[in-house]
Amino acid sequence: MSAENAITAHQLTKRFGDFTAVDAISFEVKKGEIFGFLGANGAGKTTAIRMLTGLNRPTGGEATVAGFDVYRQSEKIKENIGYMSQKFSLYEDLSIRQNIRFYGGIYGLRSNEIKEKTEQILTSLTLEAYADKIVGELPLGWKQRLAFAVANVHDPAIVFLDEPTGGVDPATRRRFWEMIYATANLGRTIFVTTHYMDEAEYCDRISIMVDGKIAALGSPGELKERFSATTMDEVFVSLARPK
Amino acid sequence: MNSSIKISNINHSFGEVQALKDISFEVAPGELFGLIGPDGAGKSTLFRILTTLLVPSSGNATVAGWDVKKDLKQIRRRVGYMPGRFSLYQDLTVEENLQFFATIFGTTIEEGYHLIEEIWVQIEPFRKRRAGKLSGGMKQKLALCCALIHQPEVLFLDEPTTGVDAVSRREFWDMLQRLKEHGITILVSTPYMDEAMRCERIALIQAGEILSIDTPQGIIGSYKKPLFAVRSKNFYQLLQDLRGYEGTERVEPFGEYLHLTTKAQVDSEVIETLMNNQGHQEIVVKPVEATIEDVFLDLM
């Protein structure tokens, strides 16, 4: 089973005092899949992601990420995943080259590997001429693509993207999704959250969290059919605000 | 000229970076006007100039009839401003924040209550909670109450819905529609193109320049090129193939469809045949009306 699954969660639960933030969620993400993890603010997405990335210990249930157990092997999980958030997690006062070297080092790449990766990233993003430019001075779209490349620097099995496209212009947003597609085509698993409902359509499958539970899970086509909706926006609204 | 906001040839530079380039437009009293554009477009800089927090490098603007460079006090008394970053006092309670803003504007909560009532009742259960401990949606509602409590003539909302989920965004815009009924002029910015449809008029802004100003319908209507929604089983391959098609002017993913703009008028069947010949399956091609985002992409 775990041979085809990048993530498995079974009855995964997190309680803070008497508040249940994540309420016994179960799902699987297949290897190479683009999995959209949606939900309203406060539905429990962030808490669930923190458990899956080994940052928070669950209160109950089971989960494995890249084949490792979230209770016992959280350090192994961190080594085998990439993570990128809306805030990009790059060091603004380091150059492009220094950021790549820093993250390569953090993930334990050897110096010749870091050198190789640096060239590879600079070429694929056509940033060769800007390698020594300070990241804080780069346009938002460049930073975003660089952050994605850096999150992939150690060839992780899974990349978690937490609202990666917030605030960027429509052309950059689309170029970014093409990077996601290309990466998924290499067999890497993508776990992504977004508030843009058109982006939900680009995912292979989607789960929608409501009040700590997974209220729906399926491909965009299946979900639209199940909720008699023409867009994912309608599906989302009918789930997040029932009545 | 009876404009609530009048902006004439505003330029602003931060060192070598030109953040705003010759911006001019007017907002009528009681209008709900949207400034639509991505991060870094210059939206916040313009808000800071209009709320007298930043003096523009050149150009003029008036708000509620007062000059942004000379009449700071008059303007500050008459406008409400909700900056993009949460800027209330985190360690004051919900109630204390509202009281504070009422007091510094020399008014009382009672006097402005009719404006905020509908929003306030939603956060009132948390009135003893510190503002820093509120959820994102609640913070946003409190910030709006604090910006409204002195009954401003003009309300500036800088990206009030950024990072907010699709349903809460919708509810926020419903709230703005109702505020409009009180006659308040509202200038609101957003990076979400779909929200443009909720405004009476909009300005599309990118890299410090205004690309277009009109009603949302007017902007959509300005897209005169042939536009199709297209899809097939292998979406990503289809995108690559259509990029290679000589008749393509531009093609981009738009949710479950690709939007294809062709250089010349063609029949849907022509595109369908072409895709068929390239081995695509489950092909759908249909002419569609442009969205604000199509226009934005075209003007960029």
Short mmCIF file of C-alpha atoms in Angstrom, two decimals, chain A residues 80-198:
data_model
loop_
_atom_site.label_atom_id
_atom_site.label_comp_id
_atom_site.label_asym_id
_atom_site.label_seq_id
_atom_site.Cartn_x
_atom_site.Cartn_y
_atom_site.Cartn_z
CA ASN A 80 12.23 13.86 2.82
CA ILE A 81 9.83 16.71 2.19
CA GLY A 82 10.10 20.19 0.77
CA TYR A 83 8.06 23.08 2.13
CA MET A 84 7.18 26.45 0.70
CA SER A 85 4.79 28.99 2.20
CA GLN A 86 3.31 32.23 0.97
CA LYS A 87 6.07 34.07 2.79
CA PHE A 88 8.54 32.20 0.59
CA SER A 89 10.95 31.21 3.36
CA LEU A 90 13.91 32.72 1.50
CA TYR A 91 16.47 34.95 3.23
CA GLU A 92 15.85 38.40 1.79
CA ASP A 93 19.32 39.74 2.55
CA LEU A 94 21.19 36.82 1.04
CA SER A 95 21.83 36.49 -2.70
CA ILE A 96 20.17 33.86 -4.89
CA ARG A 97 23.34 31.75 -4.85
CA GLN A 98 23.67 32.05 -1.06
CA ASN A 99 20.06 31.01 -0.49
CA ILE A 100 20.53 27.88 -2.57
CA ARG A 101 23.77 27.08 -0.78
CA PHE A 102 22.18 27.66 2.63
CA TYR A 103 19.22 25.36 1.99
CA GLY A 104 21.41 22.78 0.29
CA GLY A 105 23.57 22.77 3.41
CA ILE A 106 20.57 22.51 5.75
CA TYR A 107 19.39 19.44 3.83
CA GLY A 108 22.84 17.86 4.06
CA LEU A 109 23.88 18.08 0.40
CA ARG A 110 27.62 17.77 -0.21
CA SER A 111 29.40 20.81 -1.57
CA ASN A 112 29.79 19.37 -5.08
CA GLU A 113 26.10 18.52 -5.08
CA ILE A 114 25.26 22.05 -3.99
CA LYS A 115 27.38 23.43 -6.82
CA GLU A 116 25.62 21.20 -9.31
CA LYS A 117 22.16 22.09 -7.96
CA THR A 118 22.97 25.77 -8.02
CA GLU A 119 23.85 25.66 -11.70
CA GLN A 120 20.83 23.55 -12.45
CA ILE A 121 18.43 25.93 -10.68
CA LEU A 122 19.98 29.06 -12.16
CA THR A 123 19.75 27.58 -15.67
CA SER A 124 16.22 26.26 -15.36
CA LEU A 125 14.97 29.60 -14.03
CA THR A 126 17.22 31.57 -16.43
CA LEU A 127 18.63 33.49 -13.49
CA GLU A 128 22.33 32.96 -14.35
CA ALA A 129 22.94 36.68 -14.74
CA TYR A 130 21.39 37.44 -11.35
CA ALA A 131 23.02 34.74 -9.19
CA ASP A 132 24.66 37.28 -6.90
CA LYS A 133 21.70 39.61 -6.64
CA ILE A 134 20.12 40.04 -3.18
CA VAL A 135 16.81 38.18 -3.03
CA GLY A 136 15.00 41.12 -1.38
CA GLU A 137 15.49 43.11 -4.58
CA LEU A 138 13.94 40.53 -6.89
CA PRO A 139 10.44 40.83 -8.36
CA LEU A 140 7.83 38.79 -6.51
CA GLY A 141 7.38 36.29 -9.33
CA TRP A 142 11.09 35.46 -9.42
CA LYS A 143 11.22 35.01 -5.66
CA GLN A 144 8.28 32.69 -5.84
CA ARG A 145 9.84 30.45 -8.48
CA LEU A 146 13.17 30.50 -6.68
CA ALA A 147 11.45 29.51 -3.42
CA PHE A 148 9.85 26.58 -5.20
CA ALA A 149 13.20 25.49 -6.67
CA VAL A 150 14.83 25.78 -3.25
CA ALA A 151 12.06 23.70 -1.66
CA ASN A 152 13.03 21.03 -4.21
CA VAL A 153 16.79 21.36 -3.76
CA HIS A 154 17.18 18.00 -1.97
CA ASP A 155 14.92 16.12 -4.40
CA PRO A 156 12.24 15.45 -1.77
CA ALA A 157 9.54 12.84 -2.29
CA ILE A 158 6.80 15.32 -1.45
CA VAL A 159 6.56 19.09 -1.63
CA PHE A 160 4.12 20.97 0.60
CA LEU A 161 3.00 24.29 -0.85
CA ASP A 162 1.06 26.51 1.54
CA GLU A 163 -0.78 29.20 -0.47
CA PRO A 164 2.16 29.57 -2.84
CA THR A 165 0.43 31.98 -5.22
CA GLY A 166 -1.12 34.57 -2.88
CA GLY A 167 -0.90 38.08 -4.28
CA VAL A 168 1.08 37.37 -7.46
CA ASP A 169 -0.08 38.61 -10.85
CA PRO A 170 -2.20 36.35 -13.08
CA ALA A 171 0.62 35.58 -15.53
CA THR A 172 3.07 34.64 -12.77
CA ARG A 173 0.43 32.54 -11.06
CA ARG A 174 0.02 30.51 -14.24
CA ARG A 175 3.75 30.14 -14.86
CA PHE A 176 4.05 28.85 -11.32
CA TRP A 177 1.41 26.18 -11.93
CA GLU A 178 3.34 25.05 -14.99
CA MET A 179 6.34 24.51 -12.72
CA ILE A 180 4.13 22.44 -10.45
CA TYR A 181 2.93 20.34 -13.39
CA ALA A 182 6.45 19.79 -14.65
CA THR A 183 7.59 18.73 -11.17
CA ALA A 184 4.67 16.35 -10.71
CA ASN A 185 5.46 14.84 -14.11
CA LEU A 186 8.84 13.83 -12.68
CA GLY A 187 6.99 11.69 -10.16
CA ARG A 188 7.19 14.11 -7.24
CA THR A 189 4.09 14.45 -5.07
CA ILE A 190 2.59 17.91 -4.61
CA PHE A 191 0.43 18.81 -1.61
CA VAL A 192 -0.95 22.31 -2.11
CA THR A 193 -3.32 24.75 -0.38
CA THR A 194 -4.88 27.71 -2.16
CA HIS A 195 -7.70 30.24 -1.91
CA TYR A 196 -7.95 30.53 -5.69
CA MET A 197 -10.76 28.24 -6.78
CA ASP A 198 -9.56 28.12 -10.39
#
